[in-house]
Amino acid sequence: MTLTMRLQNRSPHLPGFGVFFGDSGLGKTEASIYAQNKTNAVRVEIGETWSIKKFLQEVLFELRRPARGTISDLADQVKAALGDDPSRPLIVDEADKLLRKNGLLEIVREIGDVAGCPVILIGEEMLPEKLAVHERFHNRVLDWTGAEPCDQDDVEKLAKALCGGITIAPDLQAEICRRSAGRARRIVTNLDQAIVIARNKGIKTVDLAAWGGAKYFTSTPPGARLSSAAKRRSA
């Protein structure tokens, strides 16, 4: 929201592009949906196979406008629609994929320049470096904002929002935060495990003692398992 408001309230002579970047699982997409709902932003998530035409069609769909004509026609329609309300942001998630499709990043730059609306790209940790070689876009970025890991206060808020009457004790909140490395996606998965534990044990408060030997979700894959024959040989 800070990034979005910075772009919305910028001086007229300043560029209107922003980049929100960070490792997977930090909650970038959820944060963008929150900003979308608060600001009536137009938000699209780039697909792996999208062409320029598909991108423009999806933006027009989100704008509730018909998509007719050539690629040039579609681009003009997008610019006109977003230009009607230049405070309305365009949020482009999975923006790393823009750089893998010829012309997609350039059409996004053109839309922002002509419409004058805030344009926010959301992508992985290396997105700023990837954009550095695209000078025409890179020098238009007004604000680079990195997504931050969750702390225990965030875990507490997520627990209150998602655990439906189950209390997660502070000691377990701290351990979930540590084991999850501050990644929101992992935290939510571990909170769901706490809900399962509460239901299975018939309790309303889950602390470290109640968690017991349950495994934490850390995204670390399990190691290779030995076959029965290998186990006999190792014995």
XYZ file of C-alpha atoms in Angstrom:
235
model
C 0.000 0.000 0.000
C 2.880 2.367 0.745
C 4.278 1.782 -2.741
C 0.867 2.166 -4.368
C 0.081 5.400 -2.550
C 3.548 6.754 -3.333
C 2.840 6.321 -7.035
C -0.715 7.648 -6.820
C 0.374 10.801 -4.973
C 3.527 11.525 -6.975
C 4.127 14.920 -8.562
C 2.989 15.203 -12.205
C 6.555 15.402 -13.532
C 7.611 12.109 -11.891
C 7.441 8.662 -13.528
C 4.690 6.353 -12.331
C 6.344 2.927 -12.290
C 7.071 0.843 -9.203
C 8.534 -2.601 -8.563
C 7.566 -4.888 -5.671
C 10.017 -7.787 -5.430
C 11.034 -10.600 -3.133
C 11.491 -14.324 -2.657
C 8.565 -16.665 -3.164
C 6.226 -17.206 -0.242
C 6.591 -13.750 1.311
C 3.001 -12.801 0.477
C 3.550 -10.473 -2.488
C 0.466 -11.633 -4.353
C -1.770 -11.413 -1.276
C -0.430 -7.911 -0.600
C -1.202 -6.903 -4.187
C -4.762 -8.221 -3.894
C -5.185 -6.141 -0.733
C -3.925 -3.051 -2.585
C -6.191 -3.894 -5.514
C -9.247 -4.001 -3.279
C -8.305 -0.780 -1.506
C -7.561 1.247 -4.653
C -9.778 -0.385 -7.315
C -6.597 -1.281 -9.178
C -6.568 -3.307 -12.362
C -4.590 -6.457 -11.599
C -3.401 -9.189 -13.955
C -1.158 -12.186 -13.358
C 1.024 -12.984 -16.359
C 0.680 -16.524 -17.689
C 3.602 -18.526 -18.994
C 2.210 -18.638 -22.540
C 0.850 -15.096 -22.788
C 1.428 -13.046 -25.902
C 1.055 -9.272 -26.186
C -2.473 -9.758 -27.498
C -3.417 -12.054 -24.595
C -2.039 -9.562 -22.080
C -4.055 -6.704 -23.575
C -7.199 -8.836 -23.700
C -6.840 -9.716 -20.022
C -6.334 -6.076 -19.017
C -9.443 -5.100 -20.981
C -11.359 -7.953 -19.322
C -10.401 -6.604 -15.896
C -11.460 -3.144 -17.066
C -14.823 -4.608 -18.144
C -14.217 -3.397 -21.695
C -14.739 -5.381 -24.912
C -11.547 -6.527 -26.628
C -11.902 -6.057 -30.365
C -9.523 -5.335 -33.208
C -5.829 -5.664 -33.876
C -3.077 -5.593 -31.267
C -2.654 -1.873 -31.933
C -6.384 -1.360 -31.447
C -6.328 -3.280 -28.160
C -3.340 -1.277 -26.918
C -5.097 1.997 -27.724
C -8.219 0.802 -25.891
C -6.171 -0.062 -22.778
C -4.387 3.303 -22.812
C -7.674 5.173 -23.204
C -9.448 3.206 -20.469
C -6.640 3.592 -17.929
C -6.146 7.218 -18.957
C -9.767 7.949 -18.026
C -8.751 7.550 -14.362
C -4.978 8.055 -14.091
C -5.020 7.452 -10.333
C -6.193 3.859 -10.876
C -3.144 1.564 -10.695
C -2.258 -1.249 -13.069
C -0.702 -4.144 -11.130
C 1.188 -6.790 -13.092
C 1.993 -9.924 -11.081
C 4.502 -12.587 -12.190
C 6.285 -9.755 -13.969
C 9.463 -11.797 -14.480
C 7.607 -13.410 -17.383
C 7.306 -10.022 -19.093
C 11.021 -10.188 -19.811
C 10.773 -13.574 -21.507
C 8.258 -12.402 -24.119
C 9.426 -10.104 -26.888
C 7.714 -6.735 -26.664
C 5.637 -7.341 -23.515
C 7.707 -5.140 -21.209
C 7.772 -2.413 -23.820
C 3.981 -2.412 -24.204
C 3.634 -2.113 -20.406
C 6.005 0.856 -20.459
C 4.046 2.439 -23.293
C 0.733 1.984 -21.477
C 2.089 3.645 -18.337
C 3.620 6.521 -20.262
C 0.492 7.275 -22.292
C -2.188 6.588 -19.667
C -0.249 8.277 -16.852
C -1.473 5.703 -14.342
C 0.638 4.007 -11.667
C 2.091 0.726 -12.944
C 3.412 -1.786 -10.417
C 5.408 -4.856 -11.423
C 5.533 -7.734 -8.932
C 8.196 -10.394 -9.212
C 10.948 -12.424 -7.670
C 14.022 -11.204 -5.794
C 16.133 -10.850 -8.951
C 13.555 -8.791 -10.876
C 15.362 -5.444 -10.309
C 18.570 -6.885 -11.725
C 16.725 -8.332 -14.705
C 15.157 -4.943 -15.391
C 18.531 -3.177 -15.216
C 19.342 -4.182 -18.790
C 16.085 -2.640 -20.047
C 17.159 0.980 -19.663
C 14.002 2.520 -21.142
C 11.955 0.897 -18.390
C 14.503 0.846 -15.582
C 14.989 4.611 -15.512
C 11.239 5.139 -15.202
C 10.946 3.249 -11.909
C 10.159 5.724 -9.153
C 10.192 3.259 -6.256
C 11.692 -0.177 -5.633
C 10.067 -1.937 -2.679
C 11.262 -5.267 -1.313
C 8.802 -7.610 0.363
C 9.762 -8.274 3.990
C 9.643 -11.531 5.975
C 6.947 -11.854 8.616
C 7.767 -11.367 12.287
C 5.959 -12.763 15.316
C 3.496 -9.882 15.295
C 2.502 -10.883 11.756
C 2.130 -14.503 12.858
C -0.190 -13.371 15.648
C -2.354 -11.423 13.208
C -2.467 -14.314 10.742
C -3.424 -16.696 13.535
C -6.293 -14.452 14.646
C -7.509 -14.103 11.064
C -7.226 -17.754 10.030
C -7.493 -20.027 13.054
C -11.219 -19.658 13.709
C -11.455 -19.679 17.497
C -8.237 -21.622 18.085
C -5.620 -19.712 20.103
C -1.998 -20.095 19.067
C 0.194 -19.538 22.131
C 3.079 -17.041 21.906
C 5.731 -19.744 22.281
C 4.326 -21.616 19.275
C 3.933 -18.388 17.298
C 7.624 -17.667 17.786
C 8.648 -21.190 16.785
C 6.409 -21.167 13.697
C 7.918 -17.846 12.658
C 11.442 -19.219 13.108
C 10.793 -22.540 11.367
C 9.001 -20.772 8.501
C 11.880 -18.310 7.977
C 9.298 -15.524 7.949
C 7.649 -16.853 4.770
C 3.936 -16.136 4.924
C 3.003 -19.186 2.855
C 4.839 -21.529 5.233
C 3.410 -19.753 8.276
C -0.146 -20.232 7.012
C 0.526 -23.926 6.361
C 1.932 -24.406 9.862
C -1.038 -22.575 11.371
C -3.313 -25.000 9.549
C -1.366 -27.854 11.143
C -2.013 -26.238 14.544
C -5.746 -26.235 13.763
C -5.581 -29.954 12.958
C -3.777 -30.619 16.247
C -6.398 -28.644 18.185
C -9.245 -30.589 16.585
C -7.595 -33.965 17.091
C -6.847 -33.246 20.751
C -10.102 -31.385 21.464
C -8.326 -28.290 22.738
C -8.770 -24.562 22.100
C -5.185 -23.415 22.729
C -2.167 -24.883 20.962
C 1.273 -24.256 22.450
C 4.647 -25.933 21.933
C 3.737 -28.717 24.340
C 0.514 -29.445 22.452
C 2.355 -29.325 19.119
C 4.686 -32.010 20.419
C 6.541 -33.929 17.716
C 4.463 -32.702 14.780
C 6.553 -31.699 11.788
C 6.866 -28.072 10.735
C 6.377 -27.138 7.104
C 9.698 -25.715 5.960
C 9.565 -26.525 2.209
C 12.528 -28.866 2.718
C 11.857 -32.030 0.707
C 12.172 -35.380 2.473
C 15.380 -37.319 1.977
C 15.609 -40.386 -0.208
C 14.187 -43.533 1.380
C 16.166 -46.766 1.441
C 14.572 -49.794 -0.167
C 14.048 -52.920 1.957
C 17.025 -54.600 0.294
C 19.260 -51.577 0.977
C 18.167 -51.543 4.610
C 19.095 -55.213 4.991
C 22.500 -54.616 3.437
C 23.184 -51.596 5.691
C 22.196 -53.675 8.706
